[in-house]
Amino acid sequence: MAKLTSREQDYSKWYNELVVQADLAQHSDVKGCMVIKPYGFAIWERMREVLDGMFKATGHQNAYFPLFIPKSYMSREAAHVEGFAKECAVVTHYRLMNDPETGEIIVDPEAKLEEELIVRPTSETIIWNTYKGWIQSYRDLPILVNQWANVVRWEMRTRLFLRTAEFLWQEGHTAHATRNEAIEEATQMLDVYADFAEKWMAMPVVKGVKSEAERFAGAEDTYCIEALMQDGKALQAGTSHFLGQNFARAFDVQFQTKEGGLEYVWATSWGVSTRLMGALIMTHSDDKGLVLPPKLAPIHVVFVPIYKTDDQRAAVCEKGAELCDALIGQGYEAKLDDDDTKRSGWKFAEYELKGVPVRVAMGPRDLENGTVEIARRDTGEKELVPLEEAKDYIVKMLELIQEELYTKALNHRVAHTTRVDTWEEFKEVLEGKGGFIEAHWDGTSETEEKIKDATKATIRCIPLDQKEEEGRCIFSGNPSRGRVLFAKAY
RNA sequence: CGGGGCGUAGCGCAGUCCGGUUAGCGCACCUGGUUUGGGACCAGGGGGUCGCAGGUUCGAAUCCUGCCGCCCCGACCA
């Protein structure tokens, strides 16, 4: 296995190589689409499992809506169709045939669909068209539904996990009787995402609101969590939208109030995708490969036996099996790698590449001394520990790794968040150390656009905890009431 | 869609400019042996419509024409 390109040398090459070499995913033969390999999918499954539990705990239920959306639905909400029109895959026919002349398989020109179908880029339209039939009175509200699905957005340029033509995600779609209830739902789900990112992915995030230019097509407000990657670029890790009554109006979804009036329903939608995999990778990993937070690692501990003779092998593996069983008994995934066709050094490198948080090695010397060597993936530290203490030691170590990964990532973000008051300084920080920049902005899309054209930096969000502070826009010099977060983004 | 690059064994590549035995190398794979505390070594072996289709030629991976696909850089985006 070739060595990874270092992050310093070429961060984006490092990422691409890591994803492929750690067996997370590969490019498929279909342009812009990826194959998620079993090891990568195991991580996604773990994320899905945890998030699904959090959605259920907040009162949501899962359902499933169609992959195909009639073209006419898309055009009902003006901003929505405008936002997605340029990246929609369209189904126009429903049958193939053999070309009578060449014998080749061709699209049967007779089998043209009367109404073309869009492959969903998101499901608001089909869902609100359905909700119309579900909602008559205030008693039918709220509707709290989530779906796990694939969606297609025909991207020009793609990158494994970060941007692919087809990706996996979840999309929550809720319907409420009041504006406030919907806003509460949207912010609640943002909190769920932030919680998940920080407690499970060990990835600190900034909660905020998108500017008008970055807002979801069809939303009144888009809340987001923004994370900072090791290369100083920001990554939007999740979004939660307050949709107002836009979709209710577009699909004529009204309900009768207690008082007998007729009102449009208030809506939210919220989602996270396999993009979180990219975020996870770029938050913690190093030049040796993947680094995974224990809470999401498919394998927590790997035991690598070291031996010369068959007797030694049997003896060491027996101890290894006991230790693994003990860990499994405590709810951890522990793997004894007794594969005789690979040598220990090869295994060490392999598990480091795959980000297994803790590695235990035991050889003849350890057998004699009653010890094992325990190595931490994140710091690379190794320690000799008495065998009988190994289990408890490892359990504590896993907790510690989870905490310290978060702390390390948080320190990185703090160190790469810069407060800036002039345009010169803004450009300098952006070109130099990168990261988040806290700066004053006059609140207009025109200024945001001009800053983007000049520097490629965008407003990642207006932080929810933004402090009131009189200032002047770094670009236009017009008055501003508080700082927003700028960065170059993925 | 514009600019660049690439397509030769499972993967990574050389060979192409300047046509000429049986198309080569590294990794991986198989067999045997020696090894085994940080990606082992030796020996032997298997594996190819040289992206596709035409053309030029005694002869094409190599030259010509057309097509297809992918990757990278830009505009668009979770």
XYZ file of N, CA and C (backbone and C1' of nucleotides) in Angstrom, chain A residues 31 156-157 163-164 167 236 275 307 343 346 349-350 352 359 363-366 382, chain B residues 1 27-29 35-40 69-78:
200
model
N -20.542 8.355 -14.006
C -19.965 9.678 -13.763
C -20.604 10.365 -12.562
N -21.802 19.467 -11.516
C -20.763 19.569 -12.530
C -19.491 18.893 -12.046
N -19.115 19.225 -10.845
C -17.873 18.675 -10.291
C -18.190 17.950 -9.004
N -19.548 15.879 -2.433
C -20.470 16.308 -3.467
C -20.513 15.248 -4.549
N -21.604 14.508 -4.605
C -21.767 13.494 -5.649
C -23.148 13.668 -6.259
N -26.690 11.069 -3.620
C -26.191 10.881 -2.258
C -27.309 10.406 -1.337
N -20.523 23.088 5.508
C -21.887 23.081 6.035
C -22.259 21.637 6.323
N -22.542 13.613 3.347
C -21.501 14.620 3.431
C -20.855 14.632 4.819
N 3.938 -13.339 17.121
C 4.412 -14.680 17.493
C 5.423 -15.184 16.484
N 1.639 -9.873 8.268
C 2.538 -9.706 9.404
C 2.052 -8.561 10.280
N 2.396 -4.944 9.066
C 1.428 -4.629 8.015
C 0.082 -4.296 8.632
N -0.092 -0.787 10.286
C -0.281 0.277 9.302
C -1.711 0.272 8.762
N -2.231 -0.914 8.535
C -3.566 -1.061 7.978
C -4.641 -0.499 8.917
N -4.211 1.613 11.312
C -4.031 3.058 11.440
C -4.695 3.756 10.266
N -5.436 0.029 19.495
C -4.828 -1.210 19.046
C -4.117 -1.876 20.222
N 2.835 -10.034 22.337
C 3.803 -10.975 21.800
C 4.333 -11.880 22.892
N 5.304 -12.714 22.545
C 5.876 -13.660 23.503
C 6.392 -12.975 24.770
N 7.036 -11.837 24.621
C 7.555 -11.114 25.803
C 6.423 -10.718 26.735
N 5.329 -10.214 26.115
C 4.166 -9.807 26.915
C 3.565 -11.009 27.624
N 1.940 4.799 22.879
C 1.882 3.372 23.197
C 2.240 3.178 24.656
P -21.795 19.664 -23.934
O -21.207 21.071 -23.453
C -21.643 22.284 -24.066
C -20.922 23.452 -23.455
C -19.393 23.391 -23.464
O -18.843 23.690 -24.733
C -20.126 24.183 -21.364
P 7.348 -5.291 -6.094
O 5.857 -4.884 -5.697
C 5.610 -3.920 -4.676
C 4.138 -3.570 -4.621
C 3.185 -4.721 -4.307
O 3.133 -5.036 -2.929
C 2.330 -3.469 -6.115
P 2.889 -6.538 -2.463
O 1.444 -6.838 -3.054
C 0.277 -6.299 -2.444
C -0.949 -6.684 -3.239
C -1.175 -8.180 -3.398
O -1.830 -8.749 -2.282
C -1.382 -7.131 -5.503
P -1.456 -10.230 -1.812
O -2.011 -11.100 -3.035
C -3.399 -11.142 -3.334
C -3.638 -12.035 -4.518
C -3.023 -13.432 -4.405
O -3.853 -14.300 -3.661
C -2.505 -12.521 -6.519
P 13.863 -19.629 9.730
O 13.419 -18.167 9.334
C 13.032 -17.231 10.322
C 12.642 -15.944 9.636
C 11.738 -15.048 10.468
O 12.496 -14.242 11.349
C 10.846 -15.241 8.283
P 12.059 -14.139 12.871
O 10.792 -13.172 12.840
C 10.834 -11.934 12.125
C 9.425 -11.397 11.996
C 8.728 -11.145 13.335
O 7.933 -9.983 13.257
C 7.477 -12.666 12.047
P 8.572 -8.528 13.309
O 7.456 -7.695 14.073
C 7.190 -7.966 15.430
C 7.261 -6.686 16.208
C 8.669 -6.106 16.355
O 8.559 -4.694 16.385
C 7.823 -6.687 18.478
P 8.891 -3.820 15.088
O 7.467 -3.857 14.332
C 7.379 -4.386 12.997
C 7.065 -3.272 12.025
C 8.179 -2.244 11.813
O 8.113 -1.743 10.493
C 6.280 -1.167 12.649
P 8.568 -2.736 9.307
O 7.153 -3.227 8.820
C 6.258 -2.330 8.218
C 5.276 -3.096 7.373
C 5.822 -3.564 6.033
O 5.141 -4.766 5.745
C 3.967 -2.146 5.687
P 6.033 -6.088 5.786
O 7.415 -5.630 5.156
C 7.944 -6.307 4.049
C 9.166 -7.079 4.484
C 9.822 -7.839 3.353
O 10.698 -6.976 2.640
C 9.600 -9.234 5.239
P -19.707 9.368 -23.261
O -18.681 8.806 -22.185
C -18.910 7.543 -21.576
C -17.679 7.094 -20.848
C -17.158 8.063 -19.805
O -17.908 8.007 -18.610
C -15.360 7.245 -21.093
P -18.156 9.352 -17.750
O -16.817 9.444 -16.910
C -16.482 8.411 -15.995
C -15.019 8.454 -15.683
C -14.522 9.737 -15.026
O -14.790 9.762 -13.648
C -13.042 9.128 -16.762
P -15.043 11.160 -12.903
O -13.550 11.684 -12.723
C -12.634 10.988 -11.890
C -11.251 11.564 -12.056
C -11.134 13.061 -11.787
O -11.019 13.346 -10.407
C -10.036 12.548 -13.808
P -11.628 14.719 -9.868
O -10.537 15.766 -10.376
C -9.216 15.750 -9.853
C -8.346 16.743 -10.594
C -8.863 18.177 -10.625
O -8.612 18.878 -9.433
C -8.171 17.565 -12.781
P -9.699 19.936 -8.961
O -9.398 21.184 -9.916
C -8.105 21.766 -9.981
C -8.077 22.886 -10.995
C -9.273 23.827 -10.973
O -9.215 24.782 -9.936
C -8.821 23.228 -13.193
P -10.586 25.392 -9.405
O -11.173 26.142 -10.674
C -11.864 27.360 -10.486
C -12.313 27.943 -11.795
C -13.818 28.216 -11.899
O -14.175 29.456 -11.321
C -13.062 27.109 -13.856
P -15.212 29.434 -10.124
O -16.607 29.549 -10.896
C -17.030 30.791 -11.447
C -18.138 30.548 -12.437
C -19.388 29.867 -11.859
O -20.287 30.806 -11.295
C -18.689 28.745 -13.822
P -20.877 30.579 -9.860
O -21.799 29.308 -10.106
C -23.077 29.429 -10.704
C -23.827 28.141 -10.535
C -24.057 27.715 -9.088
O -25.200 28.342 -8.520
C -23.204 25.891 -10.318
P -25.370 28.362 -6.930
O -25.643 26.808 -6.679
C -26.107 26.355 -5.428
C -25.871 24.894 -5.303
C -25.433 24.453 -3.911
O -26.557 24.208 -3.096
C -23.984 23.512 -5.544
P -26.475 24.506 -1.500
O -26.477 23.033 -0.915
C -27.434 22.702 0.069
C -26.766 21.868 1.117
C -25.281 22.204 1.316
O -24.848 22.170 2.639
C -25.538 19.964 0.590
